[in-house]
GROMACS .gro file of C-alpha atoms in nm:
model
  268
    1UNK     CA    1   8.336   9.024   5.424
    2UNK     CA    2   8.564   8.992   5.127
    3UNK     CA    3   8.930   8.938   5.170
    4UNK     CA    4   9.015   9.049   4.821
    5UNK     CA    5   8.887   9.288   4.549
    6UNK     CA    6   8.651   9.127   4.355
    7UNK     CA    7   8.721   9.055   3.992
    8UNK     CA    8   8.395   9.073   3.793
    9UNK     CA    9   8.402   9.274   3.468
   10UNK     CA   10   8.661   9.060   3.226
   11UNK     CA   11   8.624   9.267   2.943
   12UNK     CA   12   8.971   9.417   2.861
   13UNK     CA   13   9.172   9.246   3.130
   14UNK     CA   14   9.506   9.055   3.080
   15UNK     CA   15   9.511   8.706   3.256
   16UNK     CA   16   9.782   8.453   3.242
   17UNK     CA   17   9.720   8.085   3.319
   18UNK     CA   18  10.045   7.887   3.399
   19UNK     CA   19   9.934   7.529   3.328
   20UNK     CA   20   9.675   7.543   3.108
   21UNK     CA   21   9.706   7.266   2.813
   22UNK     CA   22   9.438   7.060   2.951
   23UNK     CA   23   9.181   7.009   3.262
   24UNK     CA   24   9.119   7.311   3.514
   25UNK     CA   25   9.368   7.531   3.378
   26UNK     CA   26   9.214   7.516   2.988
   27UNK     CA   27   8.858   7.556   3.141
   28UNK     CA   28   8.952   7.854   3.308
   29UNK     CA   29   9.078   8.028   2.951
   30UNK     CA   30   8.753   7.904   2.790
   31UNK     CA   31   8.566   8.094   3.036
   32UNK     CA   32   8.774   8.377   3.071
   33UNK     CA   33   8.811   8.447   2.705
   34UNK     CA   34   8.452   8.396   2.662
   35UNK     CA   35   8.404   8.673   2.913
   36UNK     CA   36   8.586   8.942   2.710
   37UNK     CA   37   8.974   8.891   2.888
   38UNK     CA   38   9.283   8.840   2.688
   39UNK     CA   39   9.408   8.505   2.788
   40UNK     CA   40   9.765   8.384   2.785
   41UNK     CA   41   9.831   8.010   2.804
   42UNK     CA   42  10.166   7.842   2.918
   43UNK     CA   43  10.208   7.513   2.955
   44UNK     CA   44  10.479   7.267   2.803
   45UNK     CA   45  10.290   7.104   2.509
   46UNK     CA   46  10.292   7.380   2.276
   47UNK     CA   47  10.107   7.201   2.017
   48UNK     CA   48   9.797   7.171   2.293
   49UNK     CA   49   9.838   7.548   2.314
   50UNK     CA   50   9.808   7.639   1.968
   51UNK     CA   51   9.515   7.436   1.910
   52UNK     CA   52   9.349   7.651   2.159
   53UNK     CA   53   9.424   7.957   2.063
   54UNK     CA   54   9.295   7.863   1.708
   55UNK     CA   55   8.994   7.790   1.836
   56UNK     CA   56   8.967   8.114   2.021
   57UNK     CA   57   9.006   8.402   1.749
   58UNK     CA   58   8.928   8.768   1.846
   59UNK     CA   59   9.144   9.085   1.932
   60UNK     CA   60   9.145   9.357   2.184
   61UNK     CA   61   9.070   9.740   2.113
   62UNK     CA   62   9.440   9.768   2.003
   63UNK     CA   63   9.387   9.487   1.737
   64UNK     CA   64   9.607   9.249   1.951
   65UNK     CA   65   9.483   8.856   1.953
   66UNK     CA   66   9.255   8.820   2.263
   67UNK     CA   67   9.448   8.420   2.277
   68UNK     CA   68   9.793   8.388   2.316
   69UNK     CA   69  10.012   8.101   2.347
   70UNK     CA   70  10.369   8.129   2.590
   71UNK     CA   71  10.518   7.750   2.592
   72UNK     CA   72  10.730   7.689   2.896
   73UNK     CA   73  10.827   7.427   3.120
   74UNK     CA   74  10.792   7.550   3.470
   75UNK     CA   75  11.087   7.393   3.620
   76UNK     CA   76  11.266   7.634   3.378
   77UNK     CA   77  11.327   7.921   3.567
   78UNK     CA   78  11.473   8.166   3.313
   79UNK     CA   79  11.190   8.067   3.056
   80UNK     CA   80  10.938   8.200   3.320
   81UNK     CA   81  11.120   8.498   3.385
   82UNK     CA   82  11.128   8.568   3.038
   83UNK     CA   83  10.781   8.485   2.950
   84UNK     CA   84  10.693   8.713   3.270
   85UNK     CA   85  10.893   9.037   3.111
   86UNK     CA   86  10.725   8.988   2.744
   87UNK     CA   87  10.387   8.975   2.940
   88UNK     CA   88  10.443   9.296   3.173
   89UNK     CA   89  10.606   9.470   2.877
   90UNK     CA   90  10.214   9.502   2.727
   91UNK     CA   91  10.079   9.644   3.016
   92UNK     CA   92   9.923   9.545   3.354
   93UNK     CA   93   9.863   9.159   3.481
   94UNK     CA   94   9.545   9.159   3.637
   95UNK     CA   95   9.524   8.783   3.702
   96UNK     CA   96   9.808   8.525   3.696
   97UNK     CA   97   9.703   8.169   3.801
   98UNK     CA   98   9.969   7.879   3.844
   99UNK     CA   99   9.744   7.576   3.768
  100UNK     CA  100  10.074   7.357   3.681
  101UNK     CA  101  10.015   7.027   3.825
  102UNK     CA  102  10.194   6.656   3.854
  103UNK     CA  103  10.034   6.337   4.014
  104UNK     CA  104  10.142   6.019   4.091
  105UNK     CA  105   9.988   5.816   4.327
  106UNK     CA  106  10.254   5.671   4.572
  107UNK     CA  107  10.279   5.491   4.850
  108UNK     CA  108  10.521   5.461   5.100
  109UNK     CA  109  10.565   5.083   5.045
  110UNK     CA  110  10.670   5.172   4.720
  111UNK     CA  111  10.888   5.490   4.808
  112UNK     CA  112  11.097   5.668   4.473
  113UNK     CA  113  11.267   5.972   4.544
  114UNK     CA  114  11.300   6.078   4.164
  115UNK     CA  115  10.923   6.093   4.192
  116UNK     CA  116  10.890   6.274   4.513
  117UNK     CA  117  11.134   6.543   4.393
  118UNK     CA  118  10.938   6.547   4.032
  119UNK     CA  119  10.612   6.640   4.245
  120UNK     CA  120  10.811   6.915   4.456
  121UNK     CA  121  10.967   7.048   4.157
  122UNK     CA  122  10.646   7.096   3.937
  123UNK     CA  123  10.382   7.196   4.202
  124UNK     CA  124  10.597   7.398   4.449
  125UNK     CA  125  10.919   7.505   4.299
  126UNK     CA  126  10.737   7.623   3.947
  127UNK     CA  127  10.526   7.848   4.162
  128UNK     CA  128  10.820   7.999   4.351
  129UNK     CA  129  11.006   8.054   4.019
  130UNK     CA  130  10.674   8.244   3.890
  131UNK     CA  131  10.669   8.448   4.217
  132UNK     CA  132  11.031   8.555   4.154
  133UNK     CA  133  10.944   8.684   3.804
  134UNK     CA  134  10.598   8.844   3.883
  135UNK     CA  135  10.608   8.986   4.224
  136UNK     CA  136  10.819   9.264   4.104
  137UNK     CA  137  10.586   9.367   3.850
  138UNK     CA  138  10.262   9.349   4.060
  139UNK     CA  139  10.410   9.552   4.301
  140UNK     CA  140  10.499   9.818   4.049
  141UNK     CA  141  10.133   9.800   3.940
  142UNK     CA  142   9.997   9.837   4.325
  143UNK     CA  143  10.239  10.136   4.395
  144UNK     CA  144  10.110  10.283   4.070
  145UNK     CA  145   9.734  10.203   4.185
  146UNK     CA  146   9.678   9.950   3.952
  147UNK     CA  147   9.475   9.596   4.030
  148UNK     CA  148   9.688   9.259   4.045
  149UNK     CA  149   9.577   8.954   4.154
  150UNK     CA  150   9.768   8.621   4.223
  151UNK     CA  151   9.588   8.264   4.264
  152UNK     CA  152   9.775   7.898   4.315
  153UNK     CA  153   9.583   7.630   4.273
  154UNK     CA  154   9.624   7.385   4.551
  155UNK     CA  155   9.376   7.083   4.640
  156UNK     CA  156   9.216   6.954   4.911
  157UNK     CA  157   9.458   6.712   4.918
  158UNK     CA  158   9.671   6.964   5.087
  159UNK     CA  159   9.442   6.920   5.411
  160UNK     CA  160   9.606   6.614   5.568
  161UNK     CA  161   9.765   6.329   5.473
  162UNK     CA  162   9.596   6.105   5.243
  163UNK     CA  163   9.659   5.732   5.134
  164UNK     CA  164   9.852   5.738   4.782
  165UNK     CA  165   9.934   6.082   4.826
  166UNK     CA  166  10.257   6.062   4.983
  167UNK     CA  167  10.427   6.300   4.692
  168UNK     CA  168  10.140   6.484   4.581
  169UNK     CA  169  10.007   6.610   4.917
  170UNK     CA  170  10.291   6.798   5.067
  171UNK     CA  171  10.307   7.004   4.771
  172UNK     CA  172   9.980   7.090   4.774
  173UNK     CA  173  10.002   7.163   5.146
  174UNK     CA  174  10.285   7.395   5.078
  175UNK     CA  175  10.107   7.574   4.854
  176UNK     CA  176   9.810   7.652   5.084
  177UNK     CA  177  10.072   7.779   5.349
  178UNK     CA  178  10.257   7.978   5.082
  179UNK     CA  179   9.901   8.137   4.949
  180UNK     CA  180   9.841   8.230   5.339
  181UNK     CA  181  10.189   8.399   5.346
  182UNK     CA  182  10.152   8.550   5.064
  183UNK     CA  183   9.826   8.721   5.155
  184UNK     CA  184   9.947   8.867   5.479
  185UNK     CA  185  10.239   9.077   5.274
  186UNK     CA  186  10.048   9.154   4.966
  187UNK     CA  187   9.712   9.232   5.057
  188UNK     CA  188   9.816   9.522   5.231
  189UNK     CA  189   9.972   9.660   4.897
  190UNK     CA  190   9.608   9.645   4.766
  191UNK     CA  191   9.686   9.295   4.554
  192UNK     CA  192   9.462   9.005   4.610
  193UNK     CA  193   9.559   8.693   4.674
  194UNK     CA  194   9.417   8.374   4.644
  195UNK     CA  195   9.413   7.987   4.695
  196UNK     CA  196   9.181   7.725   4.503
  197UNK     CA  197   9.137   7.387   4.668
  198UNK     CA  198   8.927   7.125   4.450
  199UNK     CA  199   8.831   6.806   4.518
  200UNK     CA  200   8.799   6.555   4.271
  201UNK     CA  201   8.810   6.704   3.887
  202UNK     CA  202   8.762   6.504   3.588
  203UNK     CA  203   9.135   6.563   3.445
  204UNK     CA  204   9.403   6.346   3.295
  205UNK     CA  205   9.591   6.355   3.631
  206UNK     CA  206   9.278   6.187   3.821
  207UNK     CA  207   9.190   5.925   3.505
  208UNK     CA  208   9.534   5.763   3.670
  209UNK     CA  209   9.307   5.686   4.011
  210UNK     CA  210   9.156   5.322   4.058
  211UNK     CA  211   8.964   5.427   4.355
  212UNK     CA  212   8.606   5.585   4.363
  213UNK     CA  213   8.618   5.963   4.344
  214UNK     CA  214   8.347   6.101   4.552
  215UNK     CA  215   8.156   6.437   4.463
  216UNK     CA  216   8.388   6.408   4.112
  217UNK     CA  217   8.293   6.716   3.903
  218UNK     CA  218   8.409   6.852   3.548
  219UNK     CA  219   8.679   7.096   3.474
  220UNK     CA  220   8.423   7.351   3.343
  221UNK     CA  221   8.243   7.341   3.657
  222UNK     CA  222   8.566   7.400   3.872
  223UNK     CA  223   8.599   7.701   3.631
  224UNK     CA  224   8.270   7.848   3.698
  225UNK     CA  225   8.325   7.787   4.049
  226UNK     CA  226   8.686   7.970   4.066
  227UNK     CA  227   8.535   8.253   3.870
  228UNK     CA  228   8.254   8.293   4.134
  229UNK     CA  229   8.487   8.299   4.415
  230UNK     CA  230   8.720   8.570   4.266
  231UNK     CA  231   8.376   8.753   4.181
  232UNK     CA  232   8.303   8.742   4.568
  233UNK     CA  233   8.672   8.837   4.651
  234UNK     CA  234   8.732   8.526   4.812
  235UNK     CA  235   9.099   8.388   4.961
  236UNK     CA  236   8.989   8.017   4.932
  237UNK     CA  237   8.811   7.873   4.688
  238UNK     CA  238   8.684   7.516   4.772
  239UNK     CA  239   8.444   7.306   4.583
  240UNK     CA  240   8.234   7.096   4.543
  241UNK     CA  241   8.117   7.219   4.913
  242UNK     CA  242   7.923   6.897   4.973
  243UNK     CA  243   8.257   6.769   4.985
  244UNK     CA  244   8.536   6.988   5.072
  245UNK     CA  245   8.308   7.075   5.430
  246UNK     CA  246   8.345   6.730   5.499
  247UNK     CA  247   8.738   6.705   5.474
  248UNK     CA  248   8.767   7.077   5.636
  249UNK     CA  249   8.562   6.911   5.938
  250UNK     CA  250   8.814   6.615   5.953
  251UNK     CA  251   9.095   6.856   5.908
  252UNK     CA  252   8.987   6.954   6.306
  253UNK     CA  253   8.933   6.572   6.425
  254UNK     CA  254   9.237   6.446   6.680
  255UNK     CA  255   9.453   6.185   6.505
  256UNK     CA  256   9.311   5.944   6.711
  257UNK     CA  257   9.012   6.024   6.501
  258UNK     CA  258   9.108   6.095   6.196
  259UNK     CA  259   9.319   5.793   6.075
  260UNK     CA  260   9.052   5.579   6.149
  261UNK     CA  261   8.823   5.787   5.958
  262UNK     CA  262   9.026   5.829   5.659
  263UNK     CA  263   9.102   5.422   5.640
  264UNK     CA  264   8.723   5.368   5.665
  265UNK     CA  265   8.600   5.591   5.402
  266UNK     CA  266   8.878   5.540   5.147
  267UNK     CA  267   8.916   5.177   5.223
  268UNK     CA  268   9.304   5.225   5.134
   0.00000   0.00000   0.00000
């Protein structure tokens, strides 16, 4: 049974991807634009966004471009508010995706508070800033009988504690919990909410890892999985299944089994 209104026909839809200068966010932008959506992309690196826009020509029914760059820093609360207001003035937001992310492998034996807080600000607090800005608009849309969907990109690293994930994992666990609470509150209004939990995806972030990443997939594969999940009306989008199902199983194990298995499988 679908937990959300399915999102299938993207022609004429408006999508905002926050964190789309590379990786999963940019791959989703490519695919959504190819399927007819008007795509707004945000990130700190304006030059990368401008290059993406230049490579994606086309106009909507009103002659407006279907690829638009909105450079911003997700840790800037006011910037997110201004961008949201500008977007909402154009019309309904059909899909808003928070895919901004920061990752540095950190071990408790090399604890660095500044890096811990940087992860928190980008991966979690930025999502809270976005919610503050976008929820009033989405709720007004729902009251007017218009659809809207909010999707948070988390990670399987948020399932349970993992080696070298001291800073990253807790922020992703927070996003999963946040999405669950949002679903309970917003689905009754007719709004869609989903959480995306990818395994290892080949991005500039995972390029830092010096260990073998099982079931590594490309951002393009991740984007296709996400669109398929939204089309089904899923709440949780997790992939690749051959990897994420094992982690879901391990999530159920008692600690006396979980800790030794994680050490054995990761070698860390």
